XYZ file of C-alpha atoms in Angstrom:
455
model
C 101.679 86.103 113.836
C 102.666 83.693 110.923
C 101.403 84.228 107.323
C 102.430 82.061 104.528
C 102.338 82.106 100.748
C 104.068 80.406 97.893
C 105.491 82.933 95.571
C 105.377 83.279 91.869
C 105.453 86.455 89.603
C 103.815 88.174 87.537
C 101.814 89.705 90.398
C 98.559 87.837 89.136
C 100.020 84.550 89.903
C 100.822 85.192 93.486
C 98.671 82.744 95.162
C 96.558 83.424 98.324
C 98.126 83.412 101.641
C 97.007 80.631 104.306
C 97.009 81.799 107.963
C 98.241 79.630 110.695
C 95.831 81.387 113.124
C 92.122 81.162 112.502
C 91.692 84.730 113.545
C 94.267 87.363 113.265
C 93.487 90.582 115.165
C 95.326 93.784 114.118
C 94.901 96.974 116.140
C 95.301 100.446 114.545
C 95.670 103.266 117.059
C 94.033 106.583 115.991
C 95.250 109.597 118.099
C 92.873 112.632 118.790
C 91.599 115.108 121.094
C 88.280 114.067 122.737
C 85.322 115.167 120.459
C 87.490 115.889 117.392
C 88.219 113.962 114.395
C 91.209 111.734 114.335
C 94.767 111.963 113.181
C 94.709 108.831 111.080
C 91.050 108.298 110.390
C 89.434 110.836 108.125
C 87.611 111.331 104.796
C 89.928 112.136 102.019
C 88.515 114.377 99.455
C 90.407 113.427 96.335
C 90.444 115.661 93.163
C 92.599 117.296 90.458
C 94.847 119.553 91.948
C 95.281 121.894 88.871
C 91.440 122.085 88.687
C 90.991 122.960 92.413
C 93.755 125.630 92.132
C 91.957 126.961 89.077
C 88.489 126.657 90.870
C 90.074 128.938 93.689
C 91.277 131.540 91.202
C 95.042 130.843 91.349
C 97.201 131.281 88.352
C 100.293 129.143 87.412
C 103.635 130.401 88.699
C 106.933 129.267 90.195
C 107.062 126.490 92.809
C 108.453 126.959 96.236
C 108.597 124.520 99.243
C 106.827 125.661 102.372
C 107.012 123.661 105.734
C 103.811 125.173 106.660
C 101.100 126.500 104.332
C 99.722 130.015 105.674
C 97.727 131.033 102.580
C 96.473 130.225 99.214
C 99.651 131.510 97.647
C 101.704 129.170 99.649
C 99.491 126.115 98.692
C 99.780 126.993 95.058
C 103.641 127.316 95.309
C 104.069 124.121 97.331
C 101.881 122.170 94.957
C 103.776 123.444 91.884
C 107.122 122.376 93.569
C 106.157 118.915 94.114
C 104.287 118.589 91.006
C 107.510 119.554 89.144
C 109.247 116.819 90.931
C 106.460 114.284 90.665
C 106.887 113.738 94.541
C 104.450 112.948 97.185
C 104.150 115.560 100.136
C 101.933 116.458 103.122
C 101.755 119.871 104.699
C 99.844 121.409 107.246
C 97.602 124.476 106.660
C 97.612 126.882 109.395
C 94.627 129.153 108.566
C 91.568 127.447 109.676
C 89.003 129.755 107.929
C 90.786 129.642 104.689
C 91.158 125.806 104.923
C 87.642 125.320 105.430
C 86.757 127.543 102.647
C 89.092 125.547 100.281
C 87.623 122.265 101.540
C 84.067 123.312 100.871
C 85.285 124.428 97.275
C 86.940 121.051 97.058
C 84.131 118.822 98.375
C 81.672 120.404 96.025
C 83.748 120.434 93.011
C 82.200 118.122 90.138
C 84.032 114.819 90.008
C 85.614 115.037 93.815
C 85.498 111.692 95.483
C 85.360 110.622 99.124
C 87.394 107.958 100.477
C 88.572 106.553 103.862
C 91.691 108.511 104.624
C 94.524 108.405 107.226
C 97.384 105.778 107.269
C 96.064 103.755 110.112
C 92.390 103.486 108.566
C 93.884 102.945 105.303
C 96.062 100.110 106.262
C 93.157 98.575 108.254
C 90.716 99.173 105.253
C 93.251 97.147 102.980
C 93.752 94.377 105.629
C 89.847 94.198 106.329
C 89.340 92.708 102.834
C 90.758 89.441 103.966
C 87.936 87.642 105.786
C 90.244 86.093 108.214
C 91.412 89.307 109.712
C 89.362 91.527 112.561
C 90.576 95.028 112.520
C 89.947 97.304 115.775
C 89.977 101.146 114.806
C 90.400 103.123 117.918
C 89.615 106.745 117.414
C 86.784 109.137 116.595
C 85.074 108.225 113.302
C 82.331 110.616 111.835
C 79.363 109.539 110.099
C 80.599 109.718 106.506
C 83.730 107.648 107.489
C 81.891 105.192 109.223
C 79.799 104.578 106.218
C 82.923 104.017 104.171
C 84.744 101.594 106.362
C 84.831 97.863 105.557
C 82.432 95.744 107.687
C 85.352 93.758 109.192
C 86.786 97.076 110.833
C 85.319 97.319 114.125
C 84.874 100.721 115.781
C 84.026 101.156 119.528
C 81.129 103.309 120.396
C 83.091 105.708 122.220
C 84.908 106.251 118.932
C 81.893 107.558 116.950
C 81.852 111.567 116.554
C 79.294 113.901 115.149
C 81.417 115.188 112.517
C 84.219 114.189 109.912
C 87.482 115.387 109.546
C 88.340 116.222 105.736
C 91.868 115.880 104.313
C 92.370 117.330 100.808
C 94.211 115.030 98.258
C 95.219 117.030 95.145
C 96.315 114.502 92.471
C 97.919 115.061 89.094
C 98.756 112.670 86.354
C 102.049 111.903 84.503
C 102.563 114.496 81.901
C 100.041 116.817 83.111
C 100.887 120.519 82.766
C 100.128 123.569 84.479
C 101.742 126.664 83.469
C 105.508 125.921 82.773
C 105.328 122.856 84.942
C 104.962 119.326 83.715
C 104.645 116.298 85.959
C 107.228 113.548 85.374
C 104.941 110.936 86.838
C 101.452 110.878 88.658
C 101.422 111.618 92.407
C 99.489 113.644 94.945
C 99.964 116.576 97.328
C 97.918 116.467 100.673
C 97.150 119.295 103.144
C 94.853 119.490 105.996
C 94.292 121.679 109.138
C 94.573 119.316 112.099
C 95.613 120.974 115.272
C 93.865 118.889 117.568
C 94.415 115.578 116.077
C 98.277 115.673 116.466
C 98.075 115.660 120.053
C 97.840 111.818 120.145
C 95.255 111.950 123.107
C 94.002 108.244 122.365
C 97.280 106.497 122.362
C 97.056 105.722 126.112
C 93.495 104.568 125.886
C 94.514 102.465 122.997
C 97.377 100.773 124.683
C 95.188 99.993 127.810
C 92.711 98.032 125.389
C 95.333 95.798 124.142
C 94.862 93.245 127.170
C 91.253 92.768 126.180
C 91.809 92.826 122.515
C 94.792 90.453 122.300
C 96.095 91.615 118.842
C 98.653 89.788 116.827
C 100.039 93.014 115.229
C 100.122 96.788 116.196
C 100.254 99.427 113.384
C 101.098 102.884 114.742
C 101.083 105.994 112.454
C 100.264 109.712 112.511
C 103.385 111.172 114.426
C 103.861 113.346 111.369
C 100.524 115.142 112.335
C 102.278 116.351 115.490
C 104.150 118.945 113.556
C 100.622 121.063 113.608
C 101.480 121.356 117.419
C 103.602 123.921 119.160
C 107.268 122.618 119.865
C 106.820 122.260 123.599
C 103.606 120.284 123.022
C 104.998 118.172 120.254
C 108.036 117.167 122.686
C 105.766 116.575 125.814
C 103.316 114.352 123.858
C 106.155 112.498 122.064
C 107.585 111.660 125.425
C 104.304 110.469 126.777
C 103.922 108.453 123.474
C 107.073 106.802 124.029
C 106.099 105.815 127.387
C 102.797 104.165 126.007
C 104.414 102.419 123.291
C 106.927 101.057 126.034
C 103.576 99.606 127.825
C 102.937 97.420 124.644
C 103.691 93.719 125.407
C 106.971 92.809 123.643
C 105.405 89.780 122.033
C 103.343 91.852 119.967
C 105.214 93.229 116.918
C 104.825 96.883 116.067
C 104.906 98.529 112.735
C 105.332 102.252 112.443
C 104.278 103.828 109.231
C 106.037 107.102 108.417
C 104.715 110.083 106.342
C 105.926 113.362 104.861
C 107.509 115.560 107.493
C 109.451 119.033 107.400
C 110.973 119.368 111.089
C 114.473 117.619 111.071
C 114.848 118.127 115.002
C 111.436 116.151 115.498
C 112.359 113.536 112.800
C 115.617 113.004 114.784
C 113.819 112.527 118.151
C 111.495 109.949 116.362
C 114.556 108.030 115.246
C 116.247 108.106 118.605
C 113.229 107.688 120.883
C 110.578 105.800 118.843
C 112.642 103.457 116.367
C 114.043 101.464 119.201
C 110.411 100.515 120.346
C 109.013 99.211 117.013
C 109.814 96.067 115.218
C 109.324 97.347 111.683
C 108.752 100.770 109.705
C 107.420 101.628 106.363
C 108.626 104.691 104.337
C 108.821 105.992 100.894
C 111.882 107.759 99.092
C 110.820 111.361 100.163
C 110.714 110.046 103.955
C 113.954 108.045 103.509
C 115.958 111.278 102.492
C 114.550 113.344 105.006
C 115.251 110.734 107.734
C 118.910 110.359 106.682
C 119.511 114.304 106.576
C 117.945 114.637 109.828
C 120.240 112.246 111.533
C 123.300 112.987 109.634
C 123.295 109.622 107.877
C 124.603 108.343 104.723
C 124.196 110.595 101.720
C 122.668 113.439 103.830
C 123.989 115.739 101.554
C 121.868 114.805 98.736
C 119.280 117.657 98.415
C 116.600 115.490 96.429
C 116.313 112.623 94.197
C 116.636 112.887 90.496
C 114.507 110.666 88.742
C 114.287 107.104 90.019
C 116.167 106.857 93.346
C 119.598 105.234 92.872
C 119.375 101.634 94.383
C 122.972 101.773 95.827
C 122.156 105.121 97.708
C 118.783 103.748 99.169
C 120.428 100.437 99.989
C 123.160 102.437 102.011
C 120.428 104.519 103.813
C 118.399 101.472 104.699
C 121.580 99.538 105.874
C 122.562 102.499 108.109
C 119.016 102.546 109.578
C 119.151 98.904 110.713
C 123.032 98.921 111.462
C 122.733 102.302 113.613
C 119.327 102.118 114.959
C 118.176 98.452 114.925
C 118.732 95.433 117.037
C 122.045 94.016 117.703
C 123.524 92.109 120.635
C 124.714 95.323 122.102
C 121.897 97.675 121.398
C 118.524 97.501 123.171
C 116.316 98.111 120.203
C 113.454 96.076 118.533
C 113.862 97.301 115.083
C 114.663 94.480 112.569
C 112.500 95.386 109.545
C 112.270 98.257 106.863
C 109.867 98.158 103.919
C 111.062 100.886 101.472
C 108.703 101.654 98.489
C 109.147 104.029 95.755
C 107.216 104.255 92.501
C 109.791 101.978 90.334
C 110.839 99.323 92.951
C 110.468 98.234 96.459
C 113.154 96.919 98.984
C 112.452 94.846 101.969
C 115.328 95.079 104.548
C 115.500 92.675 107.620
C 118.049 91.826 110.200
C 118.801 87.926 110.083
C 116.856 85.548 112.244
C 113.667 87.862 112.988
C 111.354 87.628 109.756
C 110.509 85.063 107.217
C 108.711 84.854 103.770
C 110.313 87.947 102.505
C 110.104 86.982 99.043
C 106.397 86.910 98.934
C 106.030 89.943 101.184
C 107.894 92.355 99.038
C 106.327 90.732 95.705
C 102.772 91.176 97.503
C 103.418 94.756 98.046
C 104.540 95.437 94.575
C 101.463 93.632 93.081
C 99.303 95.739 95.288
C 100.902 98.871 94.106
C 100.038 97.884 90.479
C 96.627 96.570 91.021
C 95.324 99.609 93.398
C 96.741 102.240 91.302
C 95.177 100.760 88.045
C 91.852 99.785 90.079
C 92.109 96.079 88.823
C 91.803 92.781 90.495
C 95.146 91.422 89.043
C 97.945 92.883 87.006
C 96.754 93.903 83.511
C 99.940 93.838 81.526
C 98.396 96.095 78.933
C 98.285 98.842 81.762
C 101.431 98.814 83.375
C 105.137 99.417 82.605
C 108.474 98.658 83.844
C 110.464 101.765 85.240
C 112.912 100.001 87.464
C 116.564 99.973 86.470
C 117.479 96.733 84.716
C 120.906 96.906 86.490
C 122.164 98.465 89.396
C 124.757 98.380 92.205
C 123.927 97.431 95.844
C 126.092 100.353 97.484
C 127.658 103.636 96.572
C 129.764 103.427 99.684
C 131.230 99.999 100.102
C 132.379 97.597 97.285
C 129.270 96.747 95.689
C 127.744 93.921 93.856
C 126.479 94.628 90.282
C 122.996 93.019 89.708
C 121.068 92.437 86.540
C 117.440 91.784 86.746
C 116.222 88.300 85.667
C 112.399 88.373 84.381
C 112.170 84.879 85.645
C 113.142 85.501 89.148
C 112.376 89.331 89.621
C 112.884 89.334 93.386
C 116.734 89.814 93.967
C 118.370 88.994 97.302
C 121.591 90.077 98.557
C 123.212 90.249 101.968
C 125.339 92.600 104.026
C 126.584 92.129 107.417
C 123.839 90.272 108.834
C 121.453 92.132 107.237
C 119.308 90.772 104.093
C 117.888 92.788 101.185
C 114.868 91.808 98.998
C 114.295 93.816 95.920
C 111.621 93.813 93.506
C 110.662 96.016 90.337
C 107.277 97.399 90.280
C 104.853 97.191 87.366
C 103.962 100.700 87.341
C 100.355 101.754 86.206
C 100.236 104.003 82.936
C 97.278 105.892 84.006
C 96.535 105.519 87.519
C 93.021 105.827 88.774
C 94.151 106.969 92.325
C 97.602 107.415 93.859
C 96.879 108.267 97.409
C 97.016 105.327 99.854
C 99.340 103.226 97.727
C 102.070 103.282 100.336
C 99.784 102.030 102.994
C 98.359 99.193 100.699
C 102.118 98.408 100.050
C 102.892 98.339 103.715
C 99.641 96.174 104.532
C 100.219 93.507 101.888
C 103.932 93.376 103.003
C 102.836 92.811 106.530
C 100.076 90.391 105.841
C 102.588 88.074 103.844
C 105.204 88.308 106.364
C 106.222 85.600 109.089
C 107.512 87.150 112.512
C 109.985 84.352 114.134
C 109.175 83.985 117.912
C 112.073 85.097 120.035
């Protein structure tokens, strides 16, 4: 896959890409039990979190983090906890009957909106807006989801199912209040009841289809959904998933999109077993911090972010990921790229010699964040603001460089032991129309503008 563009900023001036290949085929595996909804293809029910909790008769109170939601009270406490931080999170709701009642209330609430959901389907939907791309979405798709998908997304007949799976997306706006809690910025809290979809039963079928489809890129996601399985089932399926991923031809680049998780042992297993098999990963600030905590990486003692994540701290963790778990002459790992995104800025980190066009790729992701959040075709400067630090250091561990942003050249580059960093501020939407799926849109655009060097 080789995709090129020239780069200019602001985002509205970033010109369209030209594709060297006449048809780029991108495959998104969606992992399921037979006759059930898919892990990463679902219908998102998006609505105000505060309004839903009030409709459920819940009163404001103290926030508390819960790894698993077992009741409405847990839902209220977890939502409050993350709303107070302004942080995105995703949790499993264990009580099926209670979840379905909540889901029915949500879907019937005035103003609730239905969208394509799931990381893989969202990335596919974003890429499908380019007429040169063909997307194969492998996994069960219900009637409502099929109706919502772009025409460029192909769903095999065996993937069609009689019913949809619904995930609930509780959004809140910057400055929104509930009781004593005030959200510092807009974000969302996601929860679902997905026992079956975390089993990844479609992965083997997906891998076996690659010979016929001949993709130029594979995007994997949904590993976080396995947390709804028992520990024994989770470990067994992860080992089987690793075997299947290993069967993907090595000349096809693989991108893994991470999502919110709570089990550090499982995250550590993914780091050590899955990371060496993929070429690229995408993640946000919550996932990055949880990752380093799970594997005792740099700054693992940091309990949570305070405000905009420190660029030096983020840079240290990203460097560690590629230095300790990425490709080197001595290590049998394919990992050479990490695309990090947080509200205020993005960083694209690559091992030298494997990726090109990073300036355009990281800028395209930042542009996608601003346009999608504001629901505009181009960046409207009256609707966005700059939240990124104007000065920062590139490390909090080693002797750092101090960088001041230049508006004429906002994409900043620095280098550290064979690893390149490309940083860009984000023009943050003042009043976002929608926050869910932003990370997937960012990763999709970043991949679309990236060039993979043949090895």
